[in-house]
């Protein structure tokens, strides 16, 4: 019997394959991932080649973390960012070259100096440079020598021949001695190069001359001082005499001119006799005879014409001041005729 065929429905079958990249060996399974085989990328907050190190808080100076964005301070450090030193000496050990800390100071071993024993012995302490050379410490271990003139070498131990070539002028003989040269100078010259003339003065005469010059200079100085003092004294005396002369002349100008010149008076005081009656008195007794006239005197000042003599005559030509004159009426008439005023009454 032939079997009866039957139809089987067709359903397409889809198979999905998921391929996962193999990360770098040791990459943290939680904090790292990869998209390419052999790769290890870190998640946010983690770092390192295997993504096994957390990222500390920004600014954390001396601290670590067990999870991202933390700052756990190390020993002897504190503060929010672990930047506060809680034990400076225990952490930093400032003493160098084997120095030990005693309190806040460093005790240095022999040969070392400085606050932190940082200065060791210098190779120049042994003065390796010879013949006046200057030692220079380069790095604390090696030295260089700056040699004086006439020497060379690492330690200035070689004396140079300064006479080669010959520095002496005119071919004079040269001698090199202890880093310097001397020329054999002819008579009358001296110096290293024989260019200075010697003094022609020799023996005791030079000493006497020097002493004489010194004494002469002292006496000249003394004479100059005395002359200056004398000049100042004369100037002072001249000033005083000039001042006295001006004062005397001023006083003479202030005195009125009452003297005469050439034996002539400028002012003449005249006294004349005038007969005047006696004033009446109350009668006390009978008058038997009239009393004699009582003489009276009248004083007149007569001004004469000015003399044609010099305006400022010498005091020797001026006579002494004349006293008042008592003259008779006839003499008075002569004076009246002299003044050509016979009838002019004089002012009393």
mmCIF file of N, CA and C in Angstrom, residues 221-265:
data_model
loop_
_atom_site.group_PDB
_atom_site.id
_atom_site.type_symbol
_atom_site.label_atom_id
_atom_site.label_comp_id
_atom_site.label_asym_id
_atom_site.label_seq_id
_atom_site.Cartn_x
_atom_site.Cartn_y
_atom_site.Cartn_z
ATOM 1 N N UNK A 221 105.693 129.971 55.593
ATOM 2 C CA UNK A 221 104.307 129.892 56.049
ATOM 3 C C UNK A 221 104.066 130.814 57.240
ATOM 4 N N UNK A 222 105.040 130.841 58.187
ATOM 5 C CA UNK A 222 104.892 131.705 59.362
ATOM 6 C C UNK A 222 104.870 133.171 58.961
ATOM 7 N N UNK A 223 105.773 133.565 58.033
ATOM 8 C CA UNK A 223 105.799 134.962 57.574
ATOM 9 C C UNK A 223 104.484 135.316 56.883
ATOM 10 N N UNK A 224 103.961 134.413 56.113
ATOM 11 C CA UNK A 224 102.691 134.680 55.446
ATOM 12 C C UNK A 224 101.564 134.900 56.438
ATOM 13 N N UNK A 225 101.550 134.081 57.515
ATOM 14 C CA UNK A 225 100.506 134.261 58.532
ATOM 15 C C UNK A 225 100.642 135.607 59.223
ATOM 16 N N UNK A 226 101.893 136.001 59.588
ATOM 17 C CA UNK A 226 102.102 137.296 60.245
ATOM 18 C C UNK A 226 101.705 138.442 59.324
ATOM 19 N N UNK A 227 102.055 138.339 58.042
ATOM 20 C CA UNK A 227 101.678 139.403 57.106
ATOM 21 C C UNK A 227 100.160 139.520 56.996
ATOM 22 N N UNK A 228 99.487 138.391 56.999
ATOM 23 C CA UNK A 228 98.032 138.434 56.919
ATOM 24 C C UNK A 228 97.425 139.070 58.162
ATOM 25 N N UNK A 229 97.972 138.733 59.349
ATOM 26 C CA UNK A 229 97.469 139.337 60.586
ATOM 27 C C UNK A 229 97.715 140.836 60.587
ATOM 28 N N UNK A 230 98.924 141.267 60.146
ATOM 29 C CA UNK A 230 99.232 142.705 60.102
ATOM 30 C C UNK A 230 98.300 143.436 59.146
ATOM 31 N N UNK A 231 98.059 142.863 58.007
ATOM 32 C CA UNK A 231 97.165 143.497 57.040
ATOM 33 C C UNK A 231 95.757 143.643 57.603
ATOM 34 N N UNK A 232 95.293 142.622 58.281
ATOM 35 C CA UNK A 232 93.959 142.713 58.884
ATOM 36 C C UNK A 232 93.922 143.790 59.963
ATOM 37 N N UNK A 233 95.012 143.903 60.792
ATOM 38 C CA UNK A 233 95.056 144.941 61.819
ATOM 39 C C UNK A 233 95.048 146.337 61.221
ATOM 40 N N UNK A 234 95.836 146.547 60.159
ATOM 41 C CA UNK A 234 95.867 147.867 59.515
ATOM 42 C C UNK A 234 94.500 148.220 58.928
ATOM 43 N N UNK A 235 93.864 147.254 58.342
ATOM 44 C CA UNK A 235 92.542 147.527 57.782
ATOM 45 C C UNK A 235 91.550 147.901 58.874
ATOM 46 N N UNK A 236 91.634 147.216 60.025
ATOM 47 C CA UNK A 236 90.733 147.544 61.130
ATOM 48 C C UNK A 236 91.004 148.947 61.662
ATOM 49 N N UNK A 237 92.298 149.318 61.832
ATOM 50 C CA UNK A 237 92.638 150.665 62.317
ATOM 51 C C UNK A 237 92.160 151.729 61.330
ATOM 52 N N UNK A 238 92.360 151.507 60.044
ATOM 53 C CA UNK A 238 91.913 152.484 59.052
ATOM 54 C C UNK A 238 90.402 152.662 59.106
ATOM 55 N N UNK A 239 89.695 151.575 59.315
ATOM 56 C CA UNK A 239 88.241 151.687 59.409
ATOM 57 C C UNK A 239 87.827 152.490 60.636
ATOM 58 N N UNK A 240 88.493 152.230 61.786
ATOM 59 C CA UNK A 240 88.152 152.967 63.015
ATOM 60 C C UNK A 240 88.446 154.450 62.858
ATOM 61 N N UNK A 241 89.649 154.817 62.335
ATOM 62 C CA UNK A 241 89.996 156.235 62.161
ATOM 63 C C UNK A 241 89.051 156.915 61.174
ATOM 64 N N UNK A 242 88.680 156.225 60.124
ATOM 65 C CA UNK A 242 87.750 156.811 59.163
ATOM 66 C C UNK A 242 86.393 157.068 59.804
ATOM 67 N N UNK A 243 85.956 156.128 60.634
ATOM 68 C CA UNK A 243 84.676 156.321 61.315
ATOM 69 C C UNK A 243 84.741 157.497 62.285
ATOM 70 N N UNK A 244 85.836 157.631 63.046
ATOM 71 C CA UNK A 244 85.978 158.758 63.975
ATOM 72 C C UNK A 244 86.023 160.076 63.222
ATOM 73 N N UNK A 245 86.724 160.110 62.081
ATOM 74 C CA UNK A 245 86.800 161.348 61.301
ATOM 75 C C UNK A 245 85.422 161.759 60.797
ATOM 76 N N UNK A 246 84.638 160.790 60.343
ATOM 77 C CA UNK A 246 83.297 161.130 59.878
ATOM 78 C C UNK A 246 82.427 161.632 61.014
ATOM 79 N N UNK A 247 82.562 161.028 62.196
ATOM 80 C CA UNK A 247 81.773 161.481 63.340
ATOM 81 C C UNK A 247 82.164 162.888 63.743
ATOM 82 N N UNK A 248 83.473 163.202 63.762
ATOM 83 C CA UNK A 248 83.923 164.542 64.141
ATOM 84 C C UNK A 248 83.458 165.571 63.122
ATOM 85 N N UNK A 249 83.530 165.236 61.846
ATOM 86 C CA UNK A 249 83.089 166.172 60.810
ATOM 87 C C UNK A 249 81.592 166.427 60.917
ATOM 88 N N UNK A 250 80.843 165.379 61.237
ATOM 89 C CA UNK A 250 79.402 165.546 61.385
ATOM 90 C C UNK A 250 79.076 166.442 62.564
ATOM 91 N N UNK A 251 79.816 166.295 63.685
ATOM 92 C CA UNK A 251 79.589 167.153 64.847
ATOM 93 C C UNK A 251 79.928 168.603 64.537
ATOM 94 N N UNK A 252 81.003 168.842 63.774
ATOM 95 C CA UNK A 252 81.370 170.214 63.420
ATOM 96 C C UNK A 252 80.322 170.855 62.528
ATOM 97 N N UNK A 253 79.710 170.074 61.659
ATOM 98 C CA UNK A 253 78.673 170.639 60.801
ATOM 99 C C UNK A 253 77.426 170.994 61.583
ATOM 100 N N UNK A 254 77.167 170.269 62.680
ATOM 101 C CA UNK A 254 75.988 170.569 63.476
ATOM 102 C C UNK A 254 76.177 171.787 64.364
ATOM 103 N N UNK A 255 77.424 172.208 64.721
ATOM 104 C CA UNK A 255 77.674 173.367 65.594
ATOM 105 C C UNK A 255 77.469 174.638 64.787
ATOM 106 N N UNK A 256 76.707 175.653 65.268
ATOM 107 C CA UNK A 256 76.513 176.920 64.534
ATOM 108 C C UNK A 256 77.814 177.682 64.410
ATOM 109 N N UNK A 257 77.979 178.364 63.297
ATOM 110 C CA UNK A 257 79.201 179.118 63.001
ATOM 111 C C UNK A 257 79.158 180.468 63.716
ATOM 112 N N UNK A 258 79.816 180.484 64.876
ATOM 113 C CA UNK A 258 79.873 181.724 65.633
ATOM 114 C C UNK A 258 81.247 182.362 65.592
ATOM 115 N N UNK A 259 82.251 181.639 65.096
ATOM 116 C CA UNK A 259 83.579 182.205 65.062
ATOM 117 C C UNK A 259 83.728 183.076 63.835
ATOM 118 N N UNK A 260 84.760 183.864 63.848
ATOM 119 C CA UNK A 260 85.059 184.708 62.703
ATOM 120 C C UNK A 260 86.210 184.167 61.912
ATOM 121 N N UNK A 261 86.412 184.713 60.722
ATOM 122 C CA UNK A 261 87.480 184.286 59.832
ATOM 123 C C UNK A 261 88.329 185.500 59.525
ATOM 124 N N UNK A 262 89.675 185.279 59.501
ATOM 125 C CA UNK A 262 90.607 186.385 59.231
ATOM 126 C C UNK A 262 90.408 187.533 60.220
ATOM 127 N N UNK A 263 90.268 187.172 61.532
ATOM 128 C CA UNK A 263 90.145 188.165 62.615
ATOM 129 C C UNK A 263 88.922 189.041 62.452
ATOM 130 N N UNK A 264 87.875 188.555 61.804
ATOM 131 C CA UNK A 264 86.634 189.312 61.670
ATOM 132 C C UNK A 264 85.529 188.527 62.332
ATOM 133 N N UNK A 265 84.749 189.227 63.126
ATOM 134 C CA UNK A 265 83.647 188.587 63.809
ATOM 135 C C UNK A 265 82.412 188.624 62.939
#
